[in-house]
mmCIF file of C-alpha atoms in Angstrom:
data_model
loop_
_atom_site.group_PDB
_atom_site.id
_atom_site.type_symbol
_atom_site.label_atom_id
_atom_site.label_comp_id
_atom_site.label_asym_id
_atom_site.label_seq_id
_atom_site.Cartn_x
_atom_site.Cartn_y
_atom_site.Cartn_z
ATOM 1 C CA MET A 280 -58.113 311.170 -87.868
ATOM 2 C CA SER A 281 -55.669 314.023 -86.915
ATOM 3 C CA ARG A 282 -54.060 313.565 -90.404
ATOM 4 C CA ALA A 283 -57.341 313.829 -92.304
ATOM 5 C CA SER A 284 -57.417 316.883 -94.592
ATOM 6 C CA ILE A 285 -60.890 318.190 -93.657
ATOM 7 C CA LYS A 286 -62.447 321.599 -93.472
ATOM 8 C CA ASN A 287 -63.847 322.798 -90.123
ATOM 9 C CA PHE A 288 -67.235 324.550 -90.859
ATOM 10 C CA TYR A 289 -67.687 325.445 -87.225
ATOM 11 C CA PRO A 290 -68.510 328.042 -85.874
ATOM 12 C CA ASP A 291 -69.779 329.735 -89.082
ATOM 13 C CA ASN A 292 -72.046 326.830 -89.974
ATOM 14 C CA PRO A 293 -72.547 327.982 -93.604
ATOM 15 C CA VAL A 294 -74.593 326.290 -96.212
ATOM 16 C CA ILE A 295 -72.430 323.432 -97.563
ATOM 17 C CA ASN A 296 -72.490 322.604 -101.246
ATOM 18 C CA THR A 297 -72.118 319.070 -102.679
ATOM 19 C CA THR A 298 -68.522 319.579 -103.752
ATOM 20 C CA ASP A 299 -67.358 320.618 -100.245
ATOM 21 C CA LEU A 300 -69.303 317.679 -98.695
ATOM 22 C CA ASN A 301 -67.860 315.125 -101.089
ATOM 23 C CA THR A 302 -64.335 316.460 -100.451
ATOM 24 C CA GLN A 303 -64.906 316.056 -96.717
ATOM 25 C CA TYR A 304 -65.975 312.436 -96.965
ATOM 26 C CA SER A 305 -63.079 311.587 -99.392
ATOM 27 C CA ALA A 306 -60.527 312.996 -96.961
ATOM 28 C CA THR A 307 -62.101 310.977 -94.072
ATOM 29 C CA ALA A 308 -62.159 307.775 -96.135
ATOM 30 C CA THR A 309 -58.505 308.282 -97.187
ATOM 31 C CA ALA A 310 -57.338 308.746 -93.576
ATOM 32 C CA THR A 311 -59.504 305.875 -92.247
ATOM 33 C CA ALA A 312 -57.983 303.432 -94.881
ATOM 34 C CA LEU A 313 -54.580 304.044 -93.384
ATOM 35 C CA VAL A 314 -55.607 303.046 -89.853
ATOM 36 C CA ASN A 315 -54.048 299.831 -88.554
ATOM 37 C CA GLU A 316 -52.711 298.394 -85.328
ATOM 38 C CA ARG A 317 -49.647 300.661 -85.491
ATOM 39 C CA ASN A 318 -51.316 303.923 -85.974
ATOM 40 C CA VAL A 319 -54.713 303.392 -84.475
ATOM 41 C CA ARG A 320 -54.006 306.274 -82.101
ATOM 42 C CA PHE A 321 -54.978 308.577 -84.985
ATOM 43 C CA GLU A 322 -58.497 307.404 -84.583
ATOM 44 C CA GLY A 323 -58.394 307.828 -80.796
ATOM 45 C CA ILE A 324 -59.774 304.367 -80.141
ATOM 46 C CA ASP A 325 -58.392 301.132 -78.714
ATOM 47 C CA THR A 326 -57.546 298.269 -81.054
ATOM 48 C CA ARG A 327 -60.075 296.060 -79.294
ATOM 49 C CA GLN A 328 -62.839 298.410 -80.456
ATOM 50 C CA ILE A 329 -62.242 297.655 -84.088
ATOM 51 C CA SER A 330 -62.084 293.904 -83.605
ATOM 52 C CA THR A 331 -64.855 291.414 -83.250
ATOM 53 C CA ASN A 332 -66.569 291.811 -79.849
ATOM 54 C CA PRO A 333 -64.685 289.778 -77.155
ATOM 55 C CA ILE A 334 -66.901 287.431 -75.200
ATOM 56 C CA PHE A 335 -66.619 285.229 -72.149
ATOM 57 C CA ILE A 336 -67.236 281.590 -73.098
ATOM 58 C CA TYR A 337 -67.125 280.259 -69.516
ATOM 59 C CA SER A 338 -66.313 281.507 -66.062
ATOM 60 C CA LYS A 339 -66.594 279.653 -62.674
ATOM 61 C CA GLN A 340 -64.711 279.052 -59.399
ATOM 62 C CA PHE A 341 -64.333 275.761 -57.491
ATOM 63 C CA THR A 342 -63.082 274.850 -54.005
ATOM 64 C CA ASN A 343 -62.560 271.558 -52.081
ATOM 65 C CA GLY A 344 -64.336 273.213 -49.142
ATOM 66 C CA TYR A 345 -61.959 271.997 -46.464
ATOM 67 C CA LYS A 346 -61.675 274.742 -43.860
ATOM 68 C CA LEU A 347 -60.206 274.683 -40.344
ATOM 69 C CA SER A 348 -60.052 277.137 -37.527
ATOM 70 C CA LEU A 349 -56.839 278.061 -35.623
ATOM 71 C CA PRO A 350 -55.416 276.067 -33.963
ATOM 72 C CA SER A 351 -56.447 272.747 -35.600
ATOM 73 C CA THR A 352 -54.704 269.481 -36.397
ATOM 74 C CA PRO A 353 -55.260 268.706 -40.086
ATOM 75 C CA SER A 354 -56.564 265.383 -41.263
ATOM 76 C CA VAL A 355 -54.447 262.486 -42.475
ATOM 77 C CA GLY A 356 -56.098 262.822 -45.856
ATOM 78 C CA SER A 357 -54.938 266.366 -46.290
ATOM 79 C CA ALA A 358 -51.266 265.239 -46.309
ATOM 80 C CA TYR A 359 -49.314 265.282 -49.596
ATOM 81 C CA LEU A 360 -46.043 263.333 -49.411
ATOM 82 C CA GLY A 361 -42.715 264.261 -50.869
ATOM 83 C CA LYS A 362 -41.318 261.800 -53.513
ATOM 84 C CA SER A 363 -38.298 261.184 -51.279
ATOM 85 C CA ASP A 364 -40.498 260.134 -48.262
ATOM 86 C CA PRO A 365 -39.839 256.510 -47.428
ATOM 87 C CA ALA A 366 -43.654 256.136 -47.184
ATOM 88 C CA TRP A 367 -44.135 257.131 -50.852
ATOM 89 C CA SER A 368 -46.472 254.473 -52.299
ATOM 90 C CA TYR A 369 -47.442 255.905 -55.731
ATOM 91 C CA GLY A 370 -44.783 254.152 -57.721
ATOM 92 C CA ALA A 371 -41.155 254.781 -58.766
ATOM 93 C CA ASN A 372 -42.090 256.576 -61.935
ATOM 94 C CA VAL A 373 -44.816 258.791 -60.411
ATOM 95 C CA SER A 374 -43.920 262.203 -59.048
ATOM 96 C CA GLU A 375 -47.210 264.016 -58.609
ATOM 97 C CA ILE A 376 -50.329 263.531 -56.495
ATOM 98 C CA PRO A 377 -53.843 264.858 -57.321
ATOM 99 C CA ILE A 378 -55.037 267.293 -54.702
ATOM 100 C CA ASN A 379 -58.173 265.361 -53.894
ATOM 101 C CA HIS A 380 -59.165 265.785 -50.209
ATOM 102 C CA ASP A 381 -62.813 266.820 -49.763
ATOM 103 C CA THR A 382 -64.674 269.082 -47.359
ATOM 104 C CA ASN A 383 -63.985 266.593 -44.548
ATOM 105 C CA GLY A 384 -60.280 266.269 -45.327
ATOM 106 C CA THR A 385 -60.709 262.767 -46.759
ATOM 107 C CA LYS A 386 -59.081 261.742 -50.058
ATOM 108 C CA THR A 387 -61.467 260.735 -52.856
ATOM 109 C CA THR A 388 -61.360 260.138 -56.545
ATOM 110 C CA VAL A 389 -65.039 261.034 -57.131
ATOM 111 C CA ILE A 390 -65.496 263.868 -59.535
ATOM 112 C CA GLY A 391 -67.135 266.900 -57.899
ATOM 113 C CA ASN A 392 -64.876 266.534 -54.817
ATOM 114 C CA GLY A 393 -61.379 267.710 -53.935
ATOM 115 C CA THR A 394 -60.172 269.854 -56.857
ATOM 116 C CA LYS A 395 -61.645 267.614 -59.559
ATOM 117 C CA PHE A 396 -64.646 269.452 -61.052
ATOM 118 C CA ASN A 397 -66.560 269.165 -64.287
ATOM 119 C CA LEU A 398 -67.451 272.055 -66.432
ATOM 120 C CA ASN A 399 -71.057 272.528 -67.462
ATOM 121 C CA GLY A 400 -72.126 269.452 -65.489
ATOM 122 C CA GLY A 401 -69.916 267.107 -67.439
ATOM 123 C CA THR A 402 -70.836 268.222 -70.965
ATOM 124 C CA GLY A 403 -67.726 270.332 -71.108
ATOM 125 C CA VAL A 404 -66.911 273.628 -72.838
ATOM 126 C CA ALA A 405 -66.015 273.750 -76.535
ATOM 127 C CA VAL A 406 -62.630 275.518 -76.832
ATOM 128 C CA LYS A 407 -61.518 276.875 -80.227
ATOM 129 C CA ILE A 408 -58.054 277.771 -81.574
ATOM 130 C CA GLY A 409 -57.204 281.188 -80.317
ATOM 131 C CA ASP A 410 -59.327 281.084 -77.178
ATOM 132 C CA VAL A 411 -57.649 282.623 -74.144
ATOM 133 C CA ILE A 412 -57.786 280.507 -71.002
ATOM 134 C CA ARG A 413 -57.004 281.820 -67.561
ATOM 135 C CA ILE A 414 -56.660 279.654 -64.522
ATOM 136 C CA ASP A 415 -56.438 281.090 -60.896
ATOM 137 C CA MET A 416 -55.061 278.801 -58.229
ATOM 138 C CA ASP A 417 -55.177 279.415 -54.489
ATOM 139 C CA VAL A 418 -53.790 276.952 -51.889
ATOM 140 C CA MET A 419 -53.749 277.252 -48.064
ATOM 141 C CA ALA A 420 -50.598 275.407 -46.829
ATOM 142 C CA TRP A 421 -51.521 274.486 -43.279
ATOM 143 C CA CYS A 422 -48.213 272.986 -42.136
ATOM 144 C CA PRO A 423 -45.279 270.924 -43.380
ATOM 145 C CA ARG A 424 -45.081 267.210 -42.730
ATOM 146 C CA GLU A 425 -41.528 266.464 -41.821
ATOM 147 C CA VAL A 426 -40.006 263.029 -42.037
ATOM 148 C CA ILE A 427 -36.604 262.976 -40.390
ATOM 149 C CA SER A 428 -34.566 259.840 -39.679
ATOM 150 C CA GLY A 429 -37.604 257.768 -40.671
ATOM 151 C CA VAL A 430 -39.897 259.396 -38.166
ATOM 152 C CA ALA A 431 -42.874 261.452 -39.361
ATOM 153 C CA ASP A 432 -43.864 264.517 -37.366
ATOM 154 C CA ALA A 433 -47.174 262.941 -36.427
ATOM 155 C CA PRO A 434 -48.729 263.772 -34.123
ATOM 156 C CA LEU A 435 -47.645 267.078 -35.417
ATOM 157 C CA ASN A 436 -45.145 269.371 -33.732
ATOM 158 C CA THR A 437 -43.537 266.535 -31.749
ATOM 159 C CA LEU A 438 -40.111 266.328 -33.364
ATOM 160 C CA ALA A 439 -37.340 267.657 -31.127
ATOM 161 C CA LEU A 440 -35.439 270.710 -32.241
ATOM 162 C CA ILE A 441 -32.226 268.715 -32.552
ATOM 163 C CA GLU A 442 -34.076 266.472 -35.047
ATOM 164 C CA ARG A 443 -35.273 269.418 -37.071
ATOM 165 C CA ALA A 444 -31.731 270.807 -37.077
ATOM 166 C CA LYS A 445 -30.754 267.954 -39.346
ATOM 167 C CA LEU A 446 -32.475 269.788 -42.112
ATOM 168 C CA CYS A 447 -30.165 272.760 -41.720
ATOM 169 C CA GLY A 448 -26.680 273.328 -43.020
ATOM 170 C CA ARG A 449 -23.887 273.276 -40.465
ATOM 171 C CA ILE A 450 -25.243 275.152 -37.496
ATOM 172 C CA ALA A 451 -23.301 276.584 -34.607
ATOM 173 C CA GLY A 452 -21.885 273.842 -32.421
ATOM 174 C CA SER A 453 -22.922 271.006 -34.618
ATOM 175 C CA GLY A 454 -19.555 270.329 -36.274
ATOM 176 C CA ASN A 455 -19.931 267.352 -38.570
ATOM 177 C CA VAL A 456 -22.373 265.500 -36.409
ATOM 178 C CA TYR A 457 -24.816 265.201 -39.273
ATOM 179 C CA GLY A 458 -22.400 263.906 -41.849
ATOM 180 C CA GLY A 459 -19.820 265.334 -44.211
ATOM 181 C CA ASN A 460 -22.000 268.184 -45.588
ATOM 182 C CA GLY A 461 -23.418 269.162 -42.168
ATOM 183 C CA GLY A 462 -26.967 268.432 -42.923
ATOM 184 C CA SER A 463 -29.383 268.540 -45.879
ATOM 185 C CA GLY A 464 -28.796 272.146 -46.823
ATOM 186 C CA MET A 465 -31.235 274.960 -46.305
ATOM 187 C CA GLY A 466 -33.387 277.433 -48.131
ATOM 188 C CA GLU A 467 -34.044 275.930 -51.565
ATOM 189 C CA TRP A 468 -36.746 273.265 -51.342
ATOM 190 C CA PHE A 469 -40.276 273.690 -52.473
ATOM 191 C CA ALA A 470 -43.351 271.998 -53.914
ATOM 192 C CA LEU A 471 -45.268 272.749 -57.143
ATOM 193 C CA VAL A 472 -49.016 273.005 -57.681
ATOM 194 C CA TYR A 473 -50.420 273.018 -61.144
ATOM 195 C CA PRO A 474 -53.586 272.116 -63.122
ATOM 196 C CA LYS A 475 -54.129 269.137 -65.413
ATOM 197 C CA PHE A 476 -56.857 268.992 -68.021
ATOM 198 C CA ASN A 477 -59.387 266.405 -69.024
ATOM 199 C CA VAL A 478 -60.316 266.633 -72.657
ATOM 200 C CA THR A 479 -61.455 262.999 -72.837
ATOM 201 C CA SER A 480 -64.952 262.700 -71.204
ATOM 202 C CA GLY A 481 -67.160 263.909 -68.409
ATOM 203 C CA VAL A 482 -66.350 260.722 -66.440
ATOM 204 C CA GLY A 483 -63.047 262.201 -65.182
ATOM 205 C CA THR A 484 -61.006 259.295 -64.045
ATOM 206 C CA ASP A 485 -57.493 260.349 -62.914
ATOM 207 C CA ALA A 486 -55.984 258.765 -66.051
ATOM 208 C CA ASP A 487 -57.953 261.263 -68.186
ATOM 209 C CA TYR A 488 -55.991 264.238 -66.879
ATOM 210 C CA THR A 489 -53.189 265.418 -69.077
ATOM 211 C CA THR A 490 -50.743 268.307 -69.260
ATOM 212 C CA MET A 491 -51.474 271.759 -70.720
ATOM 213 C CA ASN A 492 -49.089 270.915 -73.549
ATOM 214 C CA SER A 493 -51.005 267.810 -74.512
ATOM 215 C CA ALA A 494 -54.498 269.205 -74.096
ATOM 216 C CA PHE A 495 -53.971 272.498 -75.845
ATOM 217 C CA SER A 496 -50.658 272.196 -77.679
ATOM 218 C CA VAL A 497 -49.084 274.898 -75.522
ATOM 219 C CA ASN A 498 -45.370 275.214 -74.942
ATOM 220 C CA GLY A 499 -44.032 275.872 -71.419
ATOM 221 C CA GLY A 500 -46.650 273.982 -69.393
ATOM 222 C CA PRO A 501 -45.478 271.692 -66.589
ATOM 223 C CA ASN A 502 -44.770 268.117 -67.354
ATOM 224 C CA LEU A 503 -43.526 266.870 -64.021
ATOM 225 C CA GLY A 504 -45.564 263.776 -63.378
ATOM 226 C CA ASN A 505 -43.382 260.824 -64.387
ATOM 227 C CA HIS A 506 -39.851 261.312 -63.076
ATOM 228 C CA THR A 507 -37.688 259.425 -60.601
ATOM 229 C CA GLY A 508 -35.775 261.183 -57.931
ATOM 230 C CA VAL A 509 -32.010 261.366 -58.303
ATOM 231 C CA THR A 510 -31.172 258.301 -56.269
ATOM 232 C CA GLY A 511 -28.163 258.444 -54.026
ATOM 233 C CA LEU A 512 -27.434 262.110 -54.656
ATOM 234 C CA CYS A 513 -28.361 265.118 -52.626
ATOM 235 C CA ASN A 514 -26.924 267.776 -54.920
ATOM 236 C CA PRO A 515 -26.147 265.847 -58.097
ATOM 237 C CA PRO A 516 -23.378 266.914 -60.492
ATOM 238 C CA ILE A 517 -24.226 268.022 -63.967
ATOM 239 C CA SER A 518 -23.378 264.645 -65.340
ATOM 240 C CA ALA A 519 -26.198 263.164 -63.267
ATOM 241 C CA GLN A 520 -28.945 265.442 -64.725
ATOM 242 C CA GLY A 521 -30.745 262.991 -66.898
ATOM 243 C CA THR A 522 -34.507 263.577 -67.078
ATOM 244 C CA ASN A 523 -34.681 264.773 -63.444
ATOM 245 C CA TRP A 524 -33.443 268.238 -64.125
ATOM 246 C CA PHE A 525 -35.545 271.143 -65.233
ATOM 247 C CA ASP A 526 -34.978 274.659 -66.440
ATOM 248 C CA LEU A 527 -36.475 276.993 -63.825
ATOM 249 C CA GLN A 528 -37.390 279.588 -66.499
ATOM 250 C CA ASP A 529 -39.202 277.176 -68.838
ATOM 251 C CA ASP A 530 -40.686 274.449 -66.718
ATOM 252 C CA VAL A 531 -42.371 276.183 -63.828
ATOM 253 C CA GLU A 532 -43.821 279.311 -65.455
ATOM 254 C CA HIS A 533 -47.309 277.785 -65.269
ATOM 255 C CA CYS A 534 -47.022 276.532 -61.686
ATOM 256 C CA LEU A 535 -47.782 277.815 -58.208
ATOM 257 C CA ILE A 536 -44.547 277.589 -56.213
ATOM 258 C CA LEU A 537 -45.182 276.530 -52.636
ATOM 259 C CA PRO A 538 -42.274 277.092 -50.258
ATOM 260 C CA LEU A 539 -41.944 274.477 -47.616
ATOM 261 C CA HIS A 540 -40.664 276.829 -44.958
ATOM 262 C CA HIS A 541 -39.758 280.391 -44.274
ATOM 263 C CA ILE A 542 -36.200 281.374 -43.241
ATOM 264 C CA SER A 543 -35.820 283.364 -40.085
ATOM 265 C CA PRO A 544 -32.749 284.406 -37.985
ATOM 266 C CA ALA A 545 -34.683 283.155 -34.966
ATOM 267 C CA ASP A 546 -32.803 283.575 -31.678
ATOM 268 C CA ILE A 547 -29.452 284.761 -33.028
ATOM 269 C CA ASN A 548 -27.582 283.840 -29.846
ATOM 270 C CA SER A 549 -28.648 280.210 -29.390
ATOM 271 C CA ARG A 550 -30.440 279.096 -32.493
ATOM 272 C CA PRO A 551 -28.996 280.779 -35.588
ATOM 273 C CA ALA A 552 -30.566 280.344 -38.962
ATOM 274 C CA PHE A 553 -33.412 278.077 -38.076
ATOM 275 C CA MET A 554 -36.456 277.674 -40.348
ATOM 276 C CA THR A 555 -39.701 279.258 -39.378
ATOM 277 C CA TYR A 556 -42.549 276.978 -40.219
ATOM 278 C CA TYR A 557 -46.160 277.882 -40.803
ATOM 279 C CA GLU A 558 -48.015 275.626 -38.450
ATOM 280 C CA GLY A 559 -51.780 275.893 -38.272
ATOM 281 C CA GLN A 560 -52.078 273.242 -35.591
ATOM 282 C CA VAL A 561 -50.471 275.284 -32.840
ATOM 283 C CA ASN A 562 -51.462 278.700 -31.441
ATOM 284 C CA ALA A 563 -49.558 281.949 -31.002
ATOM 285 C CA THR A 564 -48.555 281.078 -27.374
ATOM 286 C CA ALA A 565 -46.574 277.906 -28.323
ATOM 287 C CA ALA A 566 -43.332 277.687 -26.350
ATOM 288 C CA ASP A 567 -41.094 277.369 -29.374
ATOM 289 C CA ARG A 568 -41.462 280.647 -31.260
ATOM 290 C CA ASN A 569 -38.992 279.506 -33.903
ATOM 291 C CA PHE A 570 -41.493 277.075 -35.347
ATOM 292 C CA ASN A 571 -44.766 278.828 -35.043
ATOM 293 C CA MET A 572 -46.203 280.913 -37.846
ATOM 294 C CA PRO A 573 -49.751 281.038 -39.201
ATOM 295 C CA PRO A 574 -50.730 278.967 -42.230
ATOM 296 C CA LEU A 575 -49.441 280.186 -45.636
ATOM 297 C CA ARG A 576 -51.787 281.070 -48.378
ATOM 298 C CA GLU A 577 -50.278 281.133 -51.837
ATOM 299 C CA SER A 578 -52.044 282.065 -55.078
ATOM 300 C CA THR A 579 -51.155 282.663 -58.726
ATOM 301 C CA SER A 580 -52.754 282.923 -62.132
ATOM 302 C CA ILE A 581 -51.714 281.385 -65.510
ATOM 303 C CA THR A 582 -52.885 282.480 -68.919
ATOM 304 C CA PHE A 583 -52.419 280.746 -72.203
ATOM 305 C CA VAL A 584 -53.904 280.506 -75.744
ATOM 306 C CA SER A 585 -55.320 277.210 -77.043
ATOM 307 C CA ASN A 586 -53.789 276.067 -80.289
ATOM 308 C CA VAL A 587 -56.343 273.297 -80.903
ATOM 309 C CA ASN A 588 -60.103 272.825 -81.141
ATOM 310 C CA THR A 589 -61.196 270.567 -78.266
ATOM 311 C CA THR A 590 -63.679 270.075 -75.462
ATOM 312 C CA LEU A 591 -62.572 270.792 -71.938
ATOM 313 C CA PHE A 592 -64.531 268.522 -69.598
ATOM 314 C CA SER A 593 -62.777 269.017 -66.196
ATOM 315 C CA ILE A 594 -59.715 270.288 -64.359
ATOM 316 C CA GLN A 595 -57.835 268.923 -61.279
ATOM 317 C CA LEU A 596 -54.909 270.432 -59.351
ATOM 318 C CA TYR A 597 -51.797 268.342 -58.671
ATOM 319 C CA TYR A 598 -49.013 268.469 -56.120
ATOM 320 C CA SER A 599 -45.370 267.584 -56.784
ATOM 321 C CA GLY A 600 -42.316 267.695 -54.481
ATOM 322 C CA VAL A 601 -39.753 267.933 -53.030
ATOM 323 C CA TRP A 602 -38.111 270.122 -55.626
ATOM 324 C CA ARG A 603 -34.728 271.641 -54.973
ATOM 325 C CA MET A 604 -32.531 274.148 -56.594
ATOM 326 C CA SER A 605 -29.028 273.587 -57.780
ATOM 327 C CA GLY A 606 -26.435 275.729 -59.479
ATOM 328 C CA VAL A 607 -26.615 276.096 -63.256
ATOM 329 C CA THR A 608 -26.739 274.037 -66.311
ATOM 330 C CA ALA A 609 -23.737 272.628 -68.096
ATOM 331 C CA GLY A 610 -23.536 275.889 -70.065
ATOM 332 C CA GLY A 611 -23.168 277.767 -66.764
ATOM 333 C CA THR A 612 -25.953 280.279 -67.247
ATOM 334 C CA THR A 613 -29.412 278.831 -66.314
ATOM 335 C CA PRO A 614 -30.581 278.031 -62.818
ATOM 336 C CA ILE A 615 -32.023 274.507 -62.516
ATOM 337 C CA MET A 616 -34.077 272.472 -60.209
ATOM 338 C CA TYR A 617 -34.283 268.747 -59.552
ATOM 339 C CA LEU A 618 -36.566 266.258 -57.872
ATOM 340 C CA GLU A 619 -35.231 265.192 -54.548
ATOM 341 C CA GLY A 620 -34.271 261.516 -54.405
ATOM 342 C CA GLN A 621 -32.940 261.228 -50.861
ATOM 343 C CA ASP A 622 -34.636 261.189 -47.492
ATOM 344 C CA CYS A 623 -33.456 263.132 -44.520
ATOM 345 C CA ASP A 624 -31.516 260.740 -42.275
ATOM 346 C CA PRO A 625 -28.000 262.128 -42.187
ATOM 347 C CA LEU A 626 -26.731 260.019 -39.324
ATOM 348 C CA THR A 627 -27.110 257.035 -41.673
ATOM 349 C CA GLY A 628 -24.498 258.572 -43.956
ATOM 350 C CA ALA A 629 -24.095 259.102 -47.615
ATOM 351 C CA GLY A 630 -27.250 258.868 -49.682
ATOM 352 C CA HIS A 631 -29.475 260.270 -46.947
ATOM 353 C CA PHE A 632 -28.610 263.947 -46.906
ATOM 354 C CA GLY A 633 -31.861 264.859 -48.619
ATOM 355 C CA VAL A 634 -35.288 266.326 -47.705
ATOM 356 C CA SER A 635 -38.378 264.232 -47.331
ATOM 357 C CA THR A 636 -40.812 266.927 -46.409
ATOM 358 C CA GLY A 637 -44.494 266.735 -47.306
ATOM 359 C CA MET A 638 -47.322 269.182 -46.818
ATOM 360 C CA HIS A 639 -50.756 269.337 -45.203
ATOM 361 C CA ILE A 640 -53.031 271.467 -47.362
ATOM 362 C CA GLU A 641 -56.306 272.951 -46.029
ATOM 363 C CA GLU A 642 -58.373 274.700 -48.640
ATOM 364 C CA ALA A 643 -57.465 274.479 -52.384
ATOM 365 C CA ARG A 644 -59.337 276.513 -54.970
ATOM 366 C CA TRP A 645 -59.190 277.218 -58.669
ATOM 367 C CA GLY A 646 -61.114 279.353 -61.048
ATOM 368 C CA ILE A 647 -61.324 279.429 -64.844
ATOM 369 C CA GLN A 648 -62.139 282.099 -67.510
ATOM 370 C CA ILE A 649 -62.349 281.208 -71.154
ATOM 371 C CA MET A 650 -62.482 284.177 -73.553
ATOM 372 C CA ARG A 651 -62.825 284.464 -77.307
ATOM 373 C CA ASN A 652 -61.912 287.222 -79.787
ATOM 374 C CA VAL A 653 -59.422 288.843 -77.483
#
């Protein structure tokens, strides 16, 4: 309104005739007609104030309710395997696991347990084109589940340091004892956690859960569920990419990235460049300080706009790993990741210089907000 040609009658406050009053209204109407999203500052208001009132359609939080005290050994059901683990039993073309352990740490497919929850008691929420959906995810990573040379770290924290060293690159004094590449490499493996959506029914069988792309016609959502590991290759060349390679910038933007270890210089003199694990099953006085950190809580939020009219019945979180980083794409510019296809058994030789780490998860939570006219 700063550009409106209006007469200020204050402080004289004279008697105003009809001509002056009509001129004042005409000037105001002319200036107001020019207001749009680019010059709304002339009105001194926010663009949201001149749009239809934004409203919350739905908002709620859910948790699997599994909580432990320190130190505690996590349940068997809270373990989520890496695709390269020799014990993987979910099928060659499956590369994700629903996070479905309940308040007791027991795996279940029953809706209302784990991270599989209905909205509105199973009747769902009507989502319209243009609705903004925000998902908050929060995961407490209790401890890694290492599998080295075919031996799982169970009971936990029993693998010798020399065994764990097989996960590292060439460490001081090791020479080539772990094969030509000196070990599995270090510092670039992680797991992904992401939501999948049921727009089918309130029954909520696992087969009903689909990707963000499929449920809401949204680009950039994770679609990582049906991929094989790159068999026989630890760090495959560009020619071996196939469908196992993903663009880090486009394929994980709606994921929670869960690192499978922290890197620490540790004892520089005797144990250089070891990995510091978060291990909720041991206490702060454990003898080996190099592998004794508290559990790791990771959280993130994703926001997207629905491009379809649908009914959202339920959501479930999924776990996928082990993912690793490689150099760049064939064009030489984009960092890429791939699904690990080798286990960690370097003494066996070629084809076993990989990582077969899994994860024990304590509490897993998610929340949802659906907004309209924003």
